[in-house]
Amino acid sequence: MARKKIALLNIDKGLAPFEGDLRLRMQSFERKKKQLLKAAPTLSDFANGYMYYGLHKTKNEWIYREWAPAASEAALVGDFNNWDEHYGMMENLGNGNFEIRLPLDSLKHGQNIRVKFVSHGRVIDRIPAYMNRVVQSWTDGSFCGQVWDPDTKFKWTDSRFFKKKKPENPLIYECHIGMANEEENIGTYNEFCEKVLPRIKANGYNCIQIMAVMEHPYYASFGYQVANFFAPSSRFGTPEELKNLINTAHKSGISVLLDIIHSHAAINSVEGLSEFDGTNYQYFHEGERGYHSAWGTRLFNYDKNEVLHFLLSNIKYWIEEFHFDGFRFDGVTSMLYHDHGLGGVFDRYEKYFSMNTDTESVTYLQLANELIHEVNPMAITIAEDMSGMPGMCIPVKDGGIGFDYRLSMGVPDHFIKMLTKQRDEDWNMDALWYELTTRRPMEKNIGYCESHDQALVGDKTIIFHLADAEMYTCMNKDNDSPIIERAMDYHKVFRLLTSSLAGEGYLNFMGNEFGHPEWIDFPREGNGDSGKYARRQWSLVDSPDLKYQYLNKFDNKMINLLTKYPVLSGVSELLMIHNDNKIIAFRRGGLVFLFNLHTWITHDIPLDSKGSKYKVLLNSASSEFEGKHDMPSRFVNTGTFALPPRSAVVLEEIK
């Protein structure tokens, strides 16, 4: 019988020598999927762990179940029984499963609970693994599960949204609820819904990507050390308030993506999964393989079916219970390789198919993508992978890993290197074009010019690299600082270059659309628990006396242009590139894009079809955006187009 052909080999001819590795990848996926579906007809049916485990209220009673194979005894304790395990002993159902059934009047909304195990002679307290509400005591800092049974259940009103097609070209506004306020406090879901969501809608974005939703004990981790995977962070409000935010976004036509962290977990034991049943191998690998040396976190054992049950159920939970429209998977590179890609250079195909590749993690990612698109065919999945693993965004059936998009992670790094290691006049246009346009064949990317990581304390945003201290003194409208002028010019040019070239979608981190100054630093011991830098200063862009408004207005026009015209669905055609003159010109989506990155010289750029008519759709140097080079909205081509320094123009030919 002839072997099934792998479509990925036809898509990327360079993979031919690695056909055996790709077949191993597909066999591993099919073998594991077959194991999981022995007791369930589909992956969606398999991923129902959250419906069985955890705390549930039925018509007649409360039921709590937990999986803790190393425990000999288990008890549910809390306010309801004065934390006395003798009044909360659970029945051992076998195979590591414990259960307790309680009368309806035993538990009340808002009561705190934990589970207590006896494991290898030790008595240990834990927060239930599937707990959907976890709160922190502001007196001693400890965390507990909380019974969540409000009198009024949330009613979704977003049914019309799900009749729409998913965005073909996601324009993503990445955000963090806690730092979305201007005040030096922790923002809430309600405040975000009221104050920030309208800004996102007004600027034309069709997706939001929310960070730090999954509960994390250490706030300064930016949400990347998750302890409670089924609990939306109580720092920002209630589960119903998160649902209302998503429901409101949907009614505004905005998809909502969850920044999901399944690449690692917090090392905490009481709050998290580490040593949950008294062993260090229940959810994670034993020994050195179970710890991330650089992050100080635990690493999941993706070959263990019970772990897959937990993680896949977690994915389905966020889709079904909270109506999330997809996920950005954090730390994919760390998952793909046994050395987590630390210090590695992926300069040839052999690097992707060596003993260093973690095939168990690849299989998990394939299963996750299959599940997501099974539960919601309109869902969007995005991989954060800096290694460029081939097939990342190719369907699993074709030999890929199944994501819809990967992040163009090299682009932000390239811009920072340009700004910190080179003079303006030494910027290489060929290298920039290569970075913005090179991607795996048939795989879609999300382009972005700066990441939230680059704004963290110790680093700088693009605008801060460009303007530095002048941001504090020269952003008034009546100030003619040449440093600020250069900074604003390049801020606009870099954004248009990236959004129009670097992918089939675009991502902006909250505040960067108007050149938010300074950095991000969450309240922590090292800064006196200050929230000064964990916020967004919206008053800057709202002030009629400051120049931030012009950057925001440009972002609005740019996003709306990408919405109106099929730029991101088109193939980029290079028309001209000139290193000495710092010129890049290309056609995409039926439009002509002209860029002059030279610091001071205006250049004449040749245009096709002498005598043809053009419409100027966007001019970064317009006075509308605090530029100094207005131009007519329509003109007849005389053969060349005079483009001012540090500017970009988008043209539409009038047929």
XYZ file of C-alpha atoms in Angstrom:
655
model
C 0.000 0.000 0.000
C 1.423 3.375 -1.045
C 2.304 5.761 1.744
C 0.224 8.901 2.056
C 1.976 11.919 0.613
C 2.801 14.771 2.949
C 1.550 18.067 1.488
C 4.114 20.067 3.459
C 6.893 18.519 1.351
C 5.357 20.083 -1.756
C 4.909 23.422 -0.022
C 8.519 23.637 1.195
C 10.925 21.729 -1.064
C 13.758 22.246 1.412
C 12.132 19.726 3.729
C 12.654 16.783 1.358
C 15.645 15.357 3.305
C 13.508 15.374 6.461
C 10.529 13.387 5.221
C 11.231 10.746 7.863
C 11.081 13.340 10.616
C 7.794 14.699 9.311
C 6.329 11.205 9.148
C 7.452 10.631 12.722
C 5.705 13.883 13.671
C 2.466 12.746 12.034
C 2.687 9.212 13.453
C 3.232 10.587 16.949
C 0.149 12.779 16.584
C -2.054 9.963 15.250
C -0.853 7.539 17.926
C -1.552 9.933 20.761
C -4.901 11.029 19.333
C -5.937 7.378 19.031
C -5.030 6.819 22.695
C -7.074 9.810 23.814
C -10.132 8.853 21.778
C -10.459 5.309 23.148
C -13.141 6.566 25.551
C -14.370 9.611 23.590
C -15.566 10.002 19.992
C -13.880 13.396 19.424
C -11.197 15.575 20.981
C -13.955 17.928 22.108
C -15.601 15.087 24.035
C -12.239 14.151 25.532
C -11.600 17.741 26.666
C -14.469 17.850 29.163
C -12.363 17.532 32.299
C -13.595 20.846 33.658
C -17.144 19.473 33.633
C -16.170 16.516 35.835
C -13.359 17.724 38.078
C -13.530 20.743 40.331
C -16.495 22.086 42.254
C -19.958 21.823 40.682
C -23.459 22.612 41.866
C -26.299 20.375 40.689
C -30.018 20.599 41.428
C -29.602 18.421 44.485
C -26.075 18.818 45.822
C -22.536 20.098 45.516
C -19.970 17.732 44.003
C -16.215 18.190 44.184
C -13.741 15.848 42.460
C -9.970 15.902 42.267
C -7.212 13.830 40.674
C -4.280 13.256 43.026
C -2.764 9.804 42.380
C -0.060 10.023 45.050
C -2.508 10.969 47.827
C -3.788 8.339 50.230
C -6.448 10.656 51.687
C -8.152 13.865 50.600
C -10.490 16.329 52.278
C -12.255 19.506 51.226
C -11.753 22.203 53.854
C -12.840 25.804 54.142
C -15.074 28.346 55.803
C -18.001 25.927 55.508
C -16.485 23.390 57.945
C -14.119 25.615 59.930
C -11.198 24.162 57.966
C -11.588 20.798 59.686
C -10.654 17.930 57.379
C -12.632 15.465 59.508
C -15.842 17.064 58.239
C -14.769 17.117 54.610
C -13.261 13.692 53.955
C -13.451 12.650 50.320
C -14.155 9.188 48.964
C -11.331 7.468 47.095
C -12.821 6.419 43.752
C -9.653 4.713 42.541
C -7.145 5.687 39.838
C -6.188 8.721 41.872
C -9.672 10.224 41.859
C -11.399 11.577 44.981
C -14.961 12.821 45.417
C -17.174 14.458 48.005
C -20.883 15.261 47.786
C -22.379 17.913 50.034
C -25.926 19.198 50.648
C -26.869 22.359 48.766
C -26.892 24.443 51.943
C -23.346 23.389 52.875
C -21.530 25.814 50.610
C -22.333 29.469 50.076
C -21.201 32.003 47.509
C -17.950 33.694 48.513
C -16.704 31.068 50.968
C -13.022 30.173 50.789
C -11.912 26.562 50.269
C -8.842 24.414 49.773
C -8.181 20.700 49.438
C -6.033 18.873 51.967
C -4.096 15.722 51.020
C -2.192 13.081 52.938
C 0.708 12.097 50.667
C 3.679 9.949 51.645
C 2.999 10.701 55.297
C 2.753 14.485 54.790
C -0.354 16.641 55.147
C -0.462 19.329 52.442
C -2.879 22.141 51.532
C -3.640 22.929 47.899
C -6.038 25.026 45.820
C -8.216 22.686 43.709
C -6.621 22.222 40.277
C -9.799 23.063 38.331
C -10.834 25.935 40.610
C -12.577 28.650 38.580
C -12.253 31.379 41.202
C -9.096 32.074 43.226
C -8.647 35.046 45.536
C -5.818 36.473 47.591
C -6.059 37.561 51.189
C -4.868 41.135 51.521
C -3.927 40.478 55.156
C -1.468 37.604 54.840
C -1.101 37.345 51.060
C -2.240 33.724 50.871
C -4.483 32.408 48.099
C -7.622 30.301 48.348
C -10.221 28.883 46.073
C -13.556 30.652 46.408
C -17.023 29.206 45.989
C -18.508 31.140 43.085
C -22.292 30.897 42.884
C -23.758 34.379 42.278
C -27.533 34.747 42.364
C -27.583 36.247 38.866
C -26.049 34.211 36.085
C -24.450 36.041 33.174
C -26.550 36.180 30.007
C -24.687 36.306 26.721
C -26.086 38.529 23.973
C -23.398 37.976 21.332
C -25.077 35.314 19.199
C -25.029 37.551 16.090
C -21.245 37.893 16.373
C -20.748 34.168 15.854
C -22.602 34.311 12.557
C -19.811 36.495 11.162
C -16.683 35.194 9.489
C -13.486 35.377 11.495
C -11.209 38.253 10.485
C -9.138 37.227 7.477
C -6.523 39.775 8.473
C -6.448 40.239 12.260
C -5.635 43.769 13.383
C -4.803 43.016 16.993
C -4.682 45.357 19.964
C -2.668 43.592 22.670
C -3.559 44.717 26.174
C -3.173 44.097 29.886
C -6.254 44.798 32.006
C -4.355 45.684 35.181
C -2.155 48.343 33.593
C -4.859 49.855 31.383
C -5.777 52.622 33.846
C -4.061 55.964 34.079
C -4.187 55.827 37.869
C -1.415 54.032 39.752
C -3.644 51.111 40.648
C -4.742 47.784 39.194
C -7.348 48.300 36.500
C -10.508 46.222 36.309
C -12.460 44.424 33.600
C -15.250 46.990 33.978
C -12.910 49.970 33.687
C -11.299 48.474 30.597
C -14.709 47.885 29.066
C -15.763 51.464 29.761
C -12.561 53.389 29.090
C -10.297 51.417 26.750
C -12.532 49.279 24.553
C -14.098 52.380 22.910
C -10.595 53.613 21.999
C -9.775 50.271 20.381
C -13.018 50.343 18.423
C -12.466 53.953 17.345
C -8.984 53.161 16.050
C -10.319 50.364 13.855
C -8.791 47.239 15.419
C -10.835 44.076 14.912
C -9.202 41.919 17.618
C -7.975 42.337 21.154
C -5.456 40.003 22.724
C -5.643 40.015 26.508
C -2.620 39.223 28.636
C -2.514 37.962 32.223
C -6.075 36.628 32.443
C -5.155 33.223 33.886
C -4.575 33.616 37.622
C -0.967 34.183 38.656
C 0.240 34.755 42.227
C 3.107 37.066 41.260
C 1.644 40.129 39.571
C 5.039 41.328 38.305
C 5.360 38.169 36.178
C 3.192 40.007 33.591
C 0.854 37.014 33.842
C 3.411 34.488 32.591
C 3.726 32.374 35.752
C 0.263 30.841 35.908
C -0.824 28.910 38.978
C -4.581 28.503 38.472
C -5.368 27.694 34.877
C -9.170 27.779 35.085
C -9.490 30.959 37.143
C -9.681 34.397 35.503
C -7.594 36.730 37.623
C -9.612 38.105 40.520
C -7.308 41.147 40.664
C -9.308 42.609 37.786
C -12.824 41.663 38.890
C -15.301 38.817 38.729
C -15.777 36.141 36.045
C -19.039 37.828 35.076
C -17.229 41.123 34.524
C -14.742 39.403 32.210
C -17.650 37.842 30.337
C -19.263 41.255 30.025
C -16.045 42.671 28.554
C -15.942 39.913 25.931
C -19.663 40.208 25.249
C -19.306 43.980 24.753
C -16.328 43.518 22.445
C -18.323 41.051 20.366
C -21.209 43.481 20.051
C -18.661 45.985 18.717
C -17.489 43.463 16.138
C -14.199 42.795 17.923
C -12.799 39.282 18.390
C -11.133 38.487 21.721
C -7.998 36.323 21.979
C -6.566 34.890 25.183
C -2.826 34.953 25.776
C -2.649 31.325 26.920
C 0.330 29.964 28.846
C 0.696 26.203 28.447
C 4.453 26.272 27.918
C 5.216 26.286 31.635
C 3.635 26.881 35.055
C 4.402 28.690 38.289
C 6.675 26.830 40.666
C 4.266 27.548 43.531
C 2.855 24.461 45.223
C 0.026 25.716 47.459
C -1.456 27.968 44.754
C -0.352 26.003 41.712
C 0.184 22.534 40.303
C 3.795 21.994 41.362
C 3.918 19.072 43.816
C 0.115 19.148 43.803
C -0.325 15.585 45.106
C 2.961 15.615 47.003
C 5.113 14.489 44.088
C 7.010 16.633 41.612
C 5.920 14.511 38.630
C 2.094 14.532 38.690
C 1.738 17.205 35.987
C 5.383 17.814 35.189
C 8.535 16.000 34.168
C 10.730 14.598 36.902
C 14.178 15.938 37.611
C 15.953 18.573 35.561
C 13.600 18.201 32.599
C 10.722 19.403 34.761
C 12.243 22.837 35.450
C 12.929 25.793 33.171
C 16.344 27.025 34.227
C 15.923 30.538 32.793
C 12.351 31.169 33.942
C 12.301 29.332 37.283
C 9.074 27.554 36.354
C 7.762 23.991 35.937
C 7.514 22.172 32.595
C 4.558 19.966 31.697
C 4.861 16.303 30.737
C 2.964 16.442 27.429
C 3.265 12.672 26.934
C 1.062 11.967 29.956
C -2.584 11.528 28.990
C -3.865 12.997 32.254
C -1.827 16.154 31.610
C -3.226 16.384 28.095
C -6.699 15.973 29.584
C -6.059 18.912 31.905
C -4.559 21.232 29.259
C -6.983 20.432 26.452
C -9.912 20.782 28.851
C -8.476 24.142 29.836
C -8.551 25.292 26.210
C -12.154 24.197 25.702
C -13.158 25.817 29.003
C -11.995 29.280 27.897
C -13.816 28.913 24.562
C -17.083 27.553 25.927
C -17.363 29.358 29.250
C -15.936 32.752 28.268
C -16.471 32.875 24.476
C -12.820 33.580 23.670
C -12.295 33.559 19.910
C -8.848 32.047 19.922
C -5.448 32.036 21.539
C -1.956 33.396 21.281
C 0.224 30.535 22.572
C 3.074 31.894 24.661
C 6.550 30.374 24.719
C 6.152 27.975 21.795
C 9.890 28.011 21.064
C 10.567 26.921 24.632
C 8.190 23.991 24.138
C 9.637 22.826 20.824
C 13.208 22.177 21.956
C 14.757 20.382 24.910
C 17.140 23.314 25.390
C 14.152 25.689 24.977
C 15.885 27.465 22.114
C 18.092 29.347 24.558
C 21.025 30.820 22.677
C 20.296 28.720 19.612
C 20.622 29.983 16.049
C 18.182 28.292 13.683
C 20.169 28.800 10.512
C 19.521 25.467 8.782
C 16.807 22.823 8.631
C 18.809 20.289 10.645
C 18.249 22.425 13.738
C 14.506 21.683 13.606
C 14.795 17.923 13.278
C 17.501 16.878 15.671
C 17.563 15.079 19.003
C 16.946 18.519 20.498
C 13.366 18.655 19.177
C 10.718 17.758 21.774
C 8.287 15.670 19.726
C 5.911 15.317 22.697
C 5.443 19.081 22.769
C 4.901 19.178 19.005
C 2.196 16.533 19.386
C 0.510 18.548 22.130
C 0.452 21.691 19.976
C -1.050 19.710 17.108
C -3.745 18.309 19.407
C -4.450 21.775 20.811
C -4.940 23.276 17.358
C -7.130 20.376 16.227
C -9.292 20.788 19.329
C -9.628 24.567 19.024
C -10.746 24.420 15.410
C -13.069 21.514 16.181
C -14.804 23.391 19.000
C -14.857 26.694 17.078
C -13.961 26.582 13.371
C -13.815 30.412 13.414
C -11.154 30.495 16.134
C -7.733 32.092 15.571
C -4.508 30.536 16.869
C -1.165 32.342 16.920
C 2.226 30.847 17.791
C 4.943 32.810 19.563
C 7.904 31.036 17.960
C 11.169 32.786 17.236
C 12.850 29.686 15.783
C 10.848 29.554 12.558
C 9.859 25.882 12.886
C 8.735 24.711 9.406
C 5.057 23.835 9.107
C 4.001 25.799 12.182
C 1.052 27.312 10.302
C 0.256 24.394 8.013
C -2.754 22.133 8.816
C -1.945 19.027 10.829
C -3.320 16.769 8.085
C -0.708 18.216 5.741
C 2.192 17.568 8.101
C 2.079 20.883 9.970
C 1.448 21.907 13.562
C -1.866 23.581 12.790
C -1.601 27.219 13.878
C -3.285 29.932 11.808
C -0.497 32.490 12.271
C 2.943 32.895 13.736
C 4.319 36.135 15.147
C 7.003 37.840 13.024
C 9.291 37.923 16.031
C 12.424 38.992 14.184
C 10.950 42.331 13.110
C 10.908 44.073 16.525
C 14.453 42.887 17.185
C 15.560 44.221 13.806
C 14.183 47.700 14.469
C 15.834 47.841 17.900
C 19.179 46.822 16.396
C 18.798 49.532 13.759
C 18.130 52.135 16.433
C 20.775 51.066 18.953
C 23.655 49.742 16.866
C 23.561 51.777 13.639
C 23.431 55.376 12.503
C 20.416 56.363 10.417
C 22.601 56.724 7.333
C 23.894 53.136 7.770
C 20.496 51.446 7.786
C 20.384 48.658 5.214
C 17.202 48.638 3.139
C 17.876 45.186 1.677
C 18.191 43.707 5.166
C 15.036 45.515 6.283
C 13.061 44.288 3.256
C 14.295 40.740 3.876
C 13.247 40.833 7.541
C 9.808 42.235 6.749
C 8.958 39.914 3.873
C 10.717 36.588 4.465
C 8.487 33.859 5.863
C 7.764 30.179 5.436
C 5.865 29.395 2.220
C 2.079 29.248 2.614
C 2.348 30.237 6.297
C 0.686 33.379 7.617
C 2.338 35.852 9.958
C 1.272 38.587 12.353
C 3.589 41.553 11.942
C 4.527 43.917 14.756
C 7.311 46.449 15.145
C 7.684 46.399 18.918
C 6.731 43.875 21.568
C 5.585 44.349 25.136
C 8.899 42.774 26.238
C 10.818 45.703 24.763
C 8.911 48.125 26.972
C 9.812 46.338 30.207
C 12.068 48.032 32.734
C 15.657 48.092 31.496
C 14.627 48.464 27.869
C 12.826 51.078 25.779
C 9.971 51.406 23.323
C 10.741 52.569 19.782
C 9.605 56.112 20.511
C 11.737 56.247 23.649
C 14.802 55.004 21.758
C 14.183 57.753 19.206
C 13.323 60.644 21.512
C 14.656 59.674 24.945
C 14.658 62.580 27.457
C 13.107 64.983 24.934
C 9.814 63.118 25.488
C 9.555 64.809 28.875
C 10.082 68.372 27.706
C 9.392 68.758 23.981
C 6.090 67.091 23.138
C 4.142 70.344 23.349
C 2.571 71.469 20.066
C 4.505 74.731 20.062
C 7.894 73.045 20.485
C 9.976 72.545 17.319
C 12.478 70.025 18.676
C 14.303 68.331 15.753
C 14.760 65.244 17.920
C 11.006 64.911 18.460
C 10.359 65.614 14.784
C 12.692 62.763 13.783
C 11.198 60.463 16.418
C 7.629 61.054 15.277
C 8.560 60.683 11.612
C 10.210 57.304 12.082
C 7.532 56.140 14.508
C 4.958 56.559 11.731
C 7.186 55.133 8.991
C 8.157 52.016 10.970
C 4.514 51.287 11.747
C 3.334 51.603 8.179
C 6.257 49.525 6.900
C 5.517 46.773 9.395
C 1.741 46.718 9.112
C 1.812 46.668 5.302
C 4.669 44.189 4.812
C 5.412 41.964 7.809
C 2.418 39.647 7.690
C -1.177 38.901 6.922
C -2.170 40.545 10.199
C -0.800 43.257 12.507
C -0.366 43.644 16.259
C 0.054 46.727 18.427
C 0.687 46.779 22.159
C -1.530 49.053 24.216
C -0.357 52.667 24.113
C 2.278 52.197 21.422
C -0.188 53.522 18.854
C 0.383 57.008 20.244
C 4.016 56.634 21.290
C 3.512 55.952 24.981
C 6.576 57.250 26.824
C 8.658 55.468 29.422
C 8.671 51.785 30.244
C 6.663 49.081 32.004
C 7.507 48.046 35.546
C 4.955 46.262 37.709
C 4.637 46.839 41.456
C 7.317 44.757 43.157
C 9.714 44.800 46.060
C 12.460 46.360 43.934
C 10.436 49.517 43.206
C 8.618 49.921 46.489
C 5.447 48.313 45.095
C 4.909 51.341 42.888
C 2.343 51.312 40.103
C 3.794 54.404 38.432
C 4.994 52.518 35.371
C 2.296 49.819 35.263
C -0.317 52.103 33.705
C -1.222 53.907 30.463
C -1.261 57.708 30.388
C -4.304 58.286 28.177
C -4.329 61.969 29.137
C -1.271 62.425 26.928
C -3.077 61.431 23.761
C -6.249 63.224 24.835
C -4.502 66.540 25.450
C -5.035 69.047 22.605
C -1.736 70.697 23.563
C 0.514 67.643 23.046
C 1.808 65.896 19.928
C 0.787 62.355 20.923
C -2.578 62.989 19.276
C -0.923 63.111 15.838
C 0.664 59.683 16.232
C -2.672 58.287 17.330
C -4.462 59.909 14.400
C -1.934 58.375 12.012
C -2.446 54.948 13.581
C -6.187 55.342 13.117
C -5.839 56.221 9.428
C -3.328 53.412 8.885
C -5.527 50.733 10.504
C -8.581 51.915 8.588
C -6.645 51.814 5.315
C -5.661 48.190 6.059
C -9.316 47.465 6.771
C -10.690 49.087 3.634
C -8.155 47.731 1.130
C -7.008 44.082 0.726
C -3.402 44.978 1.486
C -2.728 42.158 3.949
C -4.257 39.552 1.651
C -2.040 40.564 -1.230
C 1.451 39.549 -2.306
C 4.098 42.249 -2.021
C 5.812 43.211 -5.287
C 9.057 45.108 -4.879
C 9.175 48.103 -7.222
C 12.381 49.739 -6.070
C 14.958 49.485 -3.315
C 17.998 51.740 -2.900
C 20.372 51.456 0.041
C 22.180 54.762 -0.353
C 18.967 56.725 -0.819
C 17.111 54.673 1.815
C 14.184 54.026 -0.539
C 11.725 51.126 -0.476
C 8.807 51.065 -2.904
C 6.399 48.192 -3.423
C 2.904 47.297 -4.531
C 0.534 45.251 -2.403
C -3.229 44.811 -2.425
C -3.553 47.064 -5.472
C -1.868 50.007 -3.728
C 1.570 51.567 -4.139
C 3.662 52.133 -0.994
C 6.599 54.551 -1.111
C 9.086 54.926 1.766
C 11.996 57.325 2.154
C 13.981 56.540 5.303
C 16.744 59.016 4.519
C 17.339 61.439 7.341
C 17.404 64.697 5.344
C 17.195 64.226 1.548
C 14.044 64.312 -0.596
C 14.219 61.696 -3.345
C 12.424 61.399 -6.671
C 10.917 57.935 -6.989
C 9.998 56.753 -10.511
C 6.377 55.734 -11.036
C 4.946 53.526 -13.770
C 2.508 54.745 -16.412
C 3.468 58.347 -17.073
C 0.290 60.417 -17.339
C -1.759 58.115 -15.117
C -3.711 59.564 -12.212
C -3.128 58.747 -8.563
C -4.997 59.349 -5.336
C -3.010 59.906 -2.138
C -4.572 57.654 0.504
C -2.077 58.263 3.290
C 0.809 60.689 3.720
C 2.805 60.317 6.929
C 4.327 63.789 6.394
C 0.956 65.527 6.238
C 0.290 68.382 8.655
C -2.681 66.297 9.802
C -0.082 64.138 11.562
C 2.291 66.985 12.534
C 4.306 66.626 9.335
C 5.622 69.460 7.164
C 4.902 68.177 3.674
C 1.291 68.365 2.598
C 0.487 67.314 -0.953
C -2.574 67.346 -3.221
C -5.012 64.482 -2.687
C -4.870 63.674 -6.432
C -2.171 64.197 -9.044
C -1.143 63.221 -12.563
C 2.040 61.183 -12.772
C 4.840 63.105 -14.445
C 7.285 60.203 -14.205
C 8.640 60.626 -10.690
C 7.265 61.293 -7.242
C 9.125 63.603 -4.849
C 9.136 61.938 -1.429
C 10.338 63.945 1.599
C 12.855 62.457 4.031
C 11.590 60.206 6.843
C 8.194 59.805 5.234
C 5.842 57.342 3.573
C 3.011 57.707 1.079
C 0.325 55.249 -0.020
C -1.080 55.751 -3.508
C -4.058 54.331 -5.359
C -4.031 54.514 -9.143
C -7.274 55.938 -10.519
C -8.407 53.772 -13.403
